[in-house]
Short mmCIF file of C-alpha atoms in Angstrom, two decimals:
data_model
loop_
_atom_site.label_atom_id
_atom_site.label_comp_id
_atom_site.label_asym_id
_atom_site.label_seq_id
_atom_site.Cartn_x
_atom_site.Cartn_y
_atom_site.Cartn_z
CA UNK A 283 -13.26 25.51 7.42
CA UNK A 284 -15.24 23.60 10.00
CA UNK A 285 -16.74 20.21 9.21
CA UNK A 286 -18.46 18.76 12.27
CA UNK A 287 -18.25 15.01 12.82
CA UNK A 288 -15.76 14.66 9.99
CA UNK A 289 -13.32 11.79 9.74
CA UNK A 290 -9.87 12.94 8.66
CA UNK A 291 -7.38 10.44 7.23
CA UNK A 292 -3.77 11.58 7.08
CA UNK A 293 -2.21 9.68 4.19
CA UNK A 294 -3.49 9.11 0.66
CA UNK A 295 -1.86 5.85 -0.39
CA UNK A 296 -3.42 2.36 -0.42
CA UNK A 297 -4.31 2.25 3.27
CA UNK A 298 -5.78 5.74 3.57
CA UNK A 299 -7.81 5.68 0.37
CA UNK A 300 -9.09 2.13 0.92
CA UNK A 301 -10.16 3.00 4.46
CA UNK A 302 -11.94 6.13 3.20
CA UNK A 303 -13.93 4.08 0.71
CA UNK A 304 -14.76 1.39 3.27
CA UNK A 305 -15.96 4.04 5.74
CA UNK A 306 -18.09 5.68 3.05
CA UNK A 307 -19.76 2.35 2.28
CA UNK A 308 -20.26 1.54 5.95
CA UNK A 309 -21.32 4.96 7.27
CA UNK A 310 -23.11 6.43 4.29
CA UNK A 311 -22.91 9.89 2.79
CA UNK A 312 -23.85 11.89 5.92
CA UNK A 313 -20.39 11.67 7.51
CA UNK A 314 -17.82 13.90 5.78
CA UNK A 315 -14.63 11.96 5.03
CA UNK A 316 -11.45 13.86 4.21
CA UNK A 317 -8.15 12.40 2.99
CA UNK A 318 -5.16 14.72 3.36
CA UNK A 319 -1.86 14.04 1.58
CA UNK A 320 0.39 16.33 -0.52
CA UNK A 321 0.91 13.46 -2.99
CA UNK A 322 -2.75 13.83 -4.05
CA UNK A 323 -1.65 16.87 -6.07
CA UNK A 324 0.04 14.50 -8.55
CA UNK A 325 -2.55 13.38 -11.10
CA UNK A 326 -1.95 10.76 -12.36
CA UNK A 327 0.19 9.22 -9.67
CA UNK A 328 3.94 9.06 -10.31
CA UNK A 329 4.72 6.42 -7.69
CA UNK A 330 7.31 4.18 -9.46
CA UNK A 331 7.07 1.25 -7.03
CA UNK A 332 5.19 -2.05 -7.27
CA UNK A 333 3.47 -3.92 -4.47
CA UNK A 334 2.51 -7.53 -3.82
CA UNK A 335 -1.21 -7.63 -3.00
CA UNK A 336 -2.17 -10.77 -1.08
CA UNK A 337 -5.54 -12.40 -1.64
CA UNK A 338 -7.17 -10.86 1.45
CA UNK A 339 -6.22 -7.35 0.30
CA UNK A 340 -7.39 -8.09 -3.22
CA UNK A 341 -10.75 -9.10 -1.80
CA UNK A 342 -10.90 -5.80 0.09
CA UNK A 343 -10.20 -3.85 -3.09
CA UNK A 344 -12.90 -5.89 -4.80
CA UNK A 345 -15.39 -5.15 -2.00
CA UNK A 346 -14.84 -1.38 -2.26
CA UNK A 347 -15.26 -1.51 -6.03
CA UNK A 348 -11.79 -0.83 -7.44
CA UNK A 349 -10.20 -4.17 -8.31
CA UNK A 350 -11.96 -4.61 -11.65
CA UNK A 351 -10.41 -1.34 -12.85
CA UNK A 352 -6.84 -2.46 -12.07
CA UNK A 353 -7.03 -6.25 -12.58
CA UNK A 354 -5.90 -6.00 -16.20
CA UNK A 355 -2.66 -4.32 -15.07
CA UNK A 356 -1.95 -6.76 -12.23
CA UNK A 357 0.28 -9.82 -12.53
CA UNK A 358 -0.90 -12.94 -10.66
CA UNK A 359 1.87 -14.54 -8.59
CA UNK A 360 1.44 -18.23 -9.30
CA UNK A 361 4.71 -19.45 -7.81
CA UNK A 362 7.60 -17.98 -5.83
CA UNK A 363 11.02 -19.57 -5.34
CA UNK A 364 13.56 -18.45 -2.72
CA UNK A 365 17.16 -19.62 -3.10
CA UNK A 366 20.57 -18.81 -1.59
CA UNK A 367 23.69 -19.12 -3.74
CA UNK A 368 26.40 -17.27 -5.59
CA UNK A 369 25.52 -15.79 -8.96
CA UNK A 370 27.97 -18.06 -10.79
CA UNK A 371 26.70 -21.29 -9.18
CA UNK A 372 25.42 -23.83 -11.70
CA UNK A 373 22.61 -24.92 -9.38
CA UNK A 374 20.73 -23.08 -6.68
CA UNK A 375 19.14 -24.98 -3.80
CA UNK A 376 15.50 -24.12 -3.13
CA UNK A 377 14.96 -23.00 0.46
CA UNK A 378 11.36 -21.85 0.33
CA UNK A 379 8.52 -21.82 -2.18
CA UNK A 380 5.06 -20.32 -2.34
CA UNK A 381 2.54 -21.68 -4.80
CA UNK A 382 -1.08 -22.56 -5.22
CA UNK A 383 -4.42 -20.80 -4.95
CA UNK A 384 -6.40 -19.68 -1.90
CA UNK A 385 -9.54 -20.65 -3.78
CA UNK A 386 -9.92 -22.33 -7.20
CA UNK A 387 -8.85 -19.77 -9.77
CA UNK A 388 -7.73 -17.20 -7.15
CA UNK A 389 -3.92 -16.76 -6.87
CA UNK A 390 -2.44 -16.16 -3.42
CA UNK A 391 -1.15 -12.74 -4.51
CA UNK A 392 -0.80 -10.24 -7.34
CA UNK A 393 1.90 -7.76 -8.26
CA UNK A 394 0.63 -4.34 -9.28
CA UNK A 395 2.30 -1.02 -9.94
CA UNK A 396 1.40 1.44 -7.19
CA UNK A 397 0.49 4.21 -9.62
CA UNK A 398 -2.25 2.16 -11.27
CA UNK A 399 -3.92 1.20 -7.99
CA UNK A 400 -3.62 4.68 -6.49
CA UNK A 401 -5.20 6.22 -9.58
CA UNK A 402 -8.26 3.96 -9.46
CA UNK A 403 -8.60 4.49 -5.68
CA UNK A 404 -8.51 8.26 -6.19
CA UNK A 405 -11.08 8.11 -8.98
CA UNK A 406 -13.41 5.98 -6.86
CA UNK A 407 -12.98 8.27 -3.85
CA UNK A 408 -13.95 11.28 -5.96
CA UNK A 409 -16.99 9.42 -7.29
CA UNK A 410 -18.02 8.68 -3.68
CA UNK A 411 -17.77 12.38 -2.71
CA UNK A 412 -14.77 11.84 -0.45
CA UNK A 413 -12.90 15.12 -0.08
CA UNK A 414 -9.28 14.84 -1.21
CA UNK A 415 -6.97 17.55 0.11
CA UNK A 416 -3.49 17.88 -1.40
CA UNK A 417 -1.93 19.00 1.86
CA UNK A 418 -0.59 17.40 5.01
CA UNK A 419 -1.94 17.24 8.55
CA UNK A 420 0.19 19.81 10.37
CA UNK A 421 -1.09 19.36 13.93
CA UNK A 422 -4.06 18.27 16.01
CA UNK A 423 -5.58 19.04 19.40
CA UNK A 424 -7.88 16.71 21.30
CA UNK A 425 -11.03 18.10 22.90
CA UNK A 426 -13.88 16.63 24.92
CA UNK A 427 -16.05 15.67 21.95
CA UNK A 428 -13.52 15.22 19.18
CA UNK A 429 -10.29 16.51 17.73
CA UNK A 430 -9.33 19.74 15.95
CA UNK A 431 -7.17 18.92 12.95
CA UNK A 432 -5.04 21.68 11.42
CA UNK A 433 -3.87 21.15 7.86
CA UNK A 434 -0.70 22.61 6.36
CA UNK A 435 -2.79 25.03 4.26
CA UNK A 436 -4.08 26.61 7.49
CA UNK A 437 -7.59 25.16 7.48
CA UNK A 438 -8.96 23.60 10.66
CA UNK A 439 -11.37 20.66 10.70
CA UNK A 440 -13.48 19.74 13.72
CA UNK A 441 -13.37 15.95 13.49
CA UNK A 442 -14.59 12.98 15.43
CA UNK A 443 -11.64 10.86 14.34
CA UNK A 444 -8.14 11.37 12.93
CA UNK A 445 -6.55 8.34 11.29
CA UNK A 446 -2.76 8.05 10.95
CA UNK A 447 -2.27 6.36 7.57
CA UNK A 448 0.97 8.14 6.72
CA UNK A 449 3.28 5.15 6.51
CA UNK A 450 5.46 2.94 8.69
CA UNK A 451 7.33 5.97 10.05
CA UNK A 452 4.14 7.86 10.76
CA UNK A 453 4.63 11.40 12.04
CA UNK A 454 1.02 11.45 13.24
CA UNK A 455 1.59 8.31 15.30
CA UNK A 456 4.69 9.86 16.86
CA UNK A 457 2.84 13.08 17.72
CA UNK A 458 0.07 11.04 19.33
CA UNK A 459 2.62 9.28 21.53
CA UNK A 460 1.74 5.81 20.24
CA UNK A 461 4.78 3.59 20.78
CA UNK A 462 6.10 0.91 18.44
CA UNK A 463 8.63 -1.83 19.08
CA UNK A 464 11.02 -3.27 16.52
CA UNK A 465 14.50 -4.68 16.03
CA UNK A 466 17.30 -4.68 13.47
CA UNK A 467 17.97 -7.89 11.54
CA UNK A 468 21.43 -6.59 10.53
CA UNK A 469 20.68 -7.25 6.88
CA UNK A 470 20.59 -5.14 3.75
CA UNK A 471 19.03 -5.73 0.38
CA UNK A 472 19.22 -4.64 -3.23
CA UNK A 473 15.94 -4.69 -5.13
CA UNK A 474 16.11 -4.55 -8.91
CA UNK A 475 13.58 -4.61 -11.71
CA UNK A 476 14.53 -6.73 -14.70
CA UNK A 477 13.05 -7.18 -18.15
CA UNK A 478 12.47 -10.82 -19.16
CA UNK A 479 13.39 -12.19 -22.57
CA UNK A 480 10.94 -15.04 -21.98
CA UNK A 481 7.62 -15.29 -20.18
CA UNK A 482 8.14 -15.74 -16.43
CA UNK A 483 4.72 -17.45 -16.11
CA UNK A 484 3.90 -15.61 -12.89
CA UNK A 485 6.85 -17.12 -10.99
CA UNK A 486 9.16 -14.45 -9.51
CA UNK A 487 12.56 -15.68 -8.33
CA UNK A 488 13.96 -14.34 -5.07
CA UNK A 489 17.72 -14.96 -4.89
CA UNK A 490 19.63 -14.38 -1.66
CA UNK A 491 23.24 -13.62 -2.62
CA UNK A 492 25.97 -13.75 0.06
CA UNK A 493 27.75 -10.77 -1.51
CA UNK A 494 24.84 -8.40 -0.86
CA UNK A 495 22.93 -10.41 1.75
CA UNK A 496 19.67 -10.26 -0.18
CA UNK A 497 18.56 -9.77 -3.75
CA UNK A 498 15.05 -9.80 -5.11
CA UNK A 499 14.52 -10.26 -8.85
CA UNK A 500 11.04 -9.88 -10.28
#
């Protein structure tokens, strides 16, 4: 396969799919856009995680035409309380809170299950004629006027741009020699999902417990 002037995005989660849709809107239909990720073979998505979507990201999803399809399955975060105490303590001091709206009627964030958002992003990408390939980027070679991208299924794409959207520990970034700098906070955390007997009213509680260093309860 050879697709001249293509843009290849390695990674089919929020970042890769949202970028593909934004590029389609900005560049039009003449530029082939390809998203490559083995996870795209799973329809519907089976990603069990949930993600906090801040207002700026929600606006992006709205601009590319997907937020309306997932809004009914998203939980507005209206308040957040961070405490530090033992589980048996009668009272828990409040160390940090987040509350309010970025604009009237617009919460500062939403919680949404990854699978719901990925599914609507995939559906929108297909409707916009973005090519979704359920395979990984295996290698790439730079040339004078672009980059040859080899996929794990053996196909080669002559592209003008390869985007590394394959996560925080990006293999594509490492292969490109792009350095990152970080440090260890010497902390660990346990994240649990709980079912509420009563309505939480959009106010998740984040409890830091000395026994386990950190505990997040949604």
